[in-house]
Amino acid sequence: MKILITSLLAFAVAASPLDLENRQTGRTAVVDLAGRQGPANQLVSGILYGTPDTLNQIPDDFYTGPKLKYFRAGGAQLFNVGERGWHWGEYGPRFQSTLSNYKRNAWLGDNGNWASYDIFLDRLITDIKANNMLPGLKIDIWNEPDLTIFWKRPLSQFLETWKRTYQRFRADGITRTVPLIGPSYAGQPHSDNPWWTEFMQYIVAQNVVPDQYTWHILGPANDPVADLQNNVVTMDSFFARYGAPKRSYCINEYINSGEDRVNAANAWHMARLERYNATGLQANWLSTGELHDFLAELSMTGTKLTTTGSGDRALDVFATLGSDRKVRVLAGVRAQTGTWEIELRNLVALGLPVSGSLTIQTLGFDDPGLRSVVTTPRSRGTYTHTYSGGVLRFPVYQTQVDAKTAWAFEFRV
């Protein structure tokens, strides 16, 4: 890929034309060097549909290197005859797929008939206990029931399924401690979405609150609802309105294809997920042969710093302060080109003078394509910036040549 290298201009606190334009149009992301958000825990190192079913097929360092922590297994992309699950009389291979990840037409409830589903739950719980699958296990009760491809009955029937599954696991003396998570909707939280509003009321009324709230973010960049930042605001309103308790979040499908499956957008999503302490699992719907082929890695370590994305929702940043006294800022622009800026606040909190100069190393994560490997970032040079008032601002140029590139900025204090 041909790369255009441009210098990062120094910004004084006195407002330049670009400075004023960025702040007036919401194109500035902020890193507050005085804010601390706890340790970086690689929350984005998750995989949808888990890992290959053949044990030991992938060397251990492919898991430990990226610090992979979260796997979502046993899903709907197992299409081959013999793997399709309980409804097809093929429970065994589907369970074995789920078990291997752990080691590495009639509809339920129609006309009040839950007999087959109850037998399924009994068998599932028996097998979980028999295989000692309890440590680290979470049960995702249903995938995308708000889509007719996965749920062909009314919302009320899904809510009853949720309650029945929840109560069955809690009634067992051993599986009662297994975390139950959901609702794993395709749609994001929104006050006009009855799947969300009725679910939030129901879980409180029936005392069947998930141990973790889960949903998917797969919409386009220009949709404000497909944004974790806005989802969190909506969830807070649900907690206040319905009295549901707060829990952690898991976005167990994000980024599937198109404009988001590039390094720039990856970094943007990582910043969002880390800010709100949400676990993230990149989506993969390729099924069968390519189902287990794609991994995502984020291994920044240290203490997370307080950050704010740009007001136009295009640029976001994730920043850490390492034990080596180096500040690392990961930056990504989602599906746009143009010029934004990053503002470093409270430089004095790191022992730097109120005014002075600071040399920043710029690194680019070039995007070689969907099925290629991104290794180490490429150096784009070092630049010395002057600043005053404890604040430094510098631009991020997302040119057409670098439209897919994610950025890292580093400096030692």
mmCIF file of C-alpha atoms in Angstrom, residues 87 105-114 142-161 185 195 198:
data_model
loop_
_atom_site.group_PDB
_atom_site.id
_atom_site.type_symbol
_atom_site.label_atom_id
_atom_site.label_comp_id
_atom_site.label_asym_id
_atom_site.label_seq_id
_atom_site.Cartn_x
_atom_site.Cartn_y
_atom_site.Cartn_z
ATOM 1 C CA HIS A 87 -34.565 -29.307 16.735
ATOM 2 C CA ASN A 105 -40.454 -26.702 12.628
ATOM 3 C CA ALA A 106 -42.720 -26.969 15.776
ATOM 4 C CA TRP A 107 -41.508 -24.120 17.977
ATOM 5 C CA LEU A 108 -40.802 -24.238 21.668
ATOM 6 C CA GLY A 109 -43.766 -23.065 23.699
ATOM 7 C CA ASP A 110 -46.356 -23.308 20.941
ATOM 8 C CA ASN A 111 -49.799 -23.801 22.492
ATOM 9 C CA GLY A 112 -48.143 -23.891 25.891
ATOM 10 C CA ASN A 113 -46.183 -27.043 25.029
ATOM 11 C CA TRP A 114 -42.675 -26.835 26.515
ATOM 12 C CA TRP A 142 -30.833 -16.971 22.741
ATOM 13 C CA ASN A 143 -29.237 -15.279 19.747
ATOM 14 C CA GLU A 144 -31.055 -12.369 18.065
ATOM 15 C CA PRO A 145 -34.644 -13.278 18.971
ATOM 16 C CA ASP A 146 -35.688 -9.898 17.555
ATOM 17 C CA LEU A 147 -34.929 -11.231 14.046
ATOM 18 C CA THR A 148 -37.356 -13.656 12.451
ATOM 19 C CA ILE A 149 -34.495 -15.719 11.046
ATOM 20 C CA PHE A 150 -33.739 -16.801 14.639
ATOM 21 C CA TRP A 151 -37.111 -16.383 16.375
ATOM 22 C CA LYS A 152 -40.411 -16.998 14.584
ATOM 23 C CA ARG A 153 -42.834 -16.286 17.386
ATOM 24 C CA PRO A 154 -44.047 -13.201 19.327
ATOM 25 C CA LEU A 155 -41.968 -11.263 21.815
ATOM 26 C CA SER A 156 -44.120 -12.640 24.642
ATOM 27 C CA GLN A 157 -43.084 -16.208 23.769
ATOM 28 C CA PHE A 158 -39.412 -15.231 23.850
ATOM 29 C CA LEU A 159 -39.864 -13.630 27.260
ATOM 30 C CA GLU A 160 -41.413 -16.847 28.558
ATOM 31 C CA THR A 161 -38.497 -18.793 27.076
ATOM 32 C CA TYR A 185 -30.560 -8.651 20.348
ATOM 33 C CA TRP A 195 -38.090 -5.749 22.376
ATOM 34 C CA GLU A 198 -40.643 -4.876 27.427
#
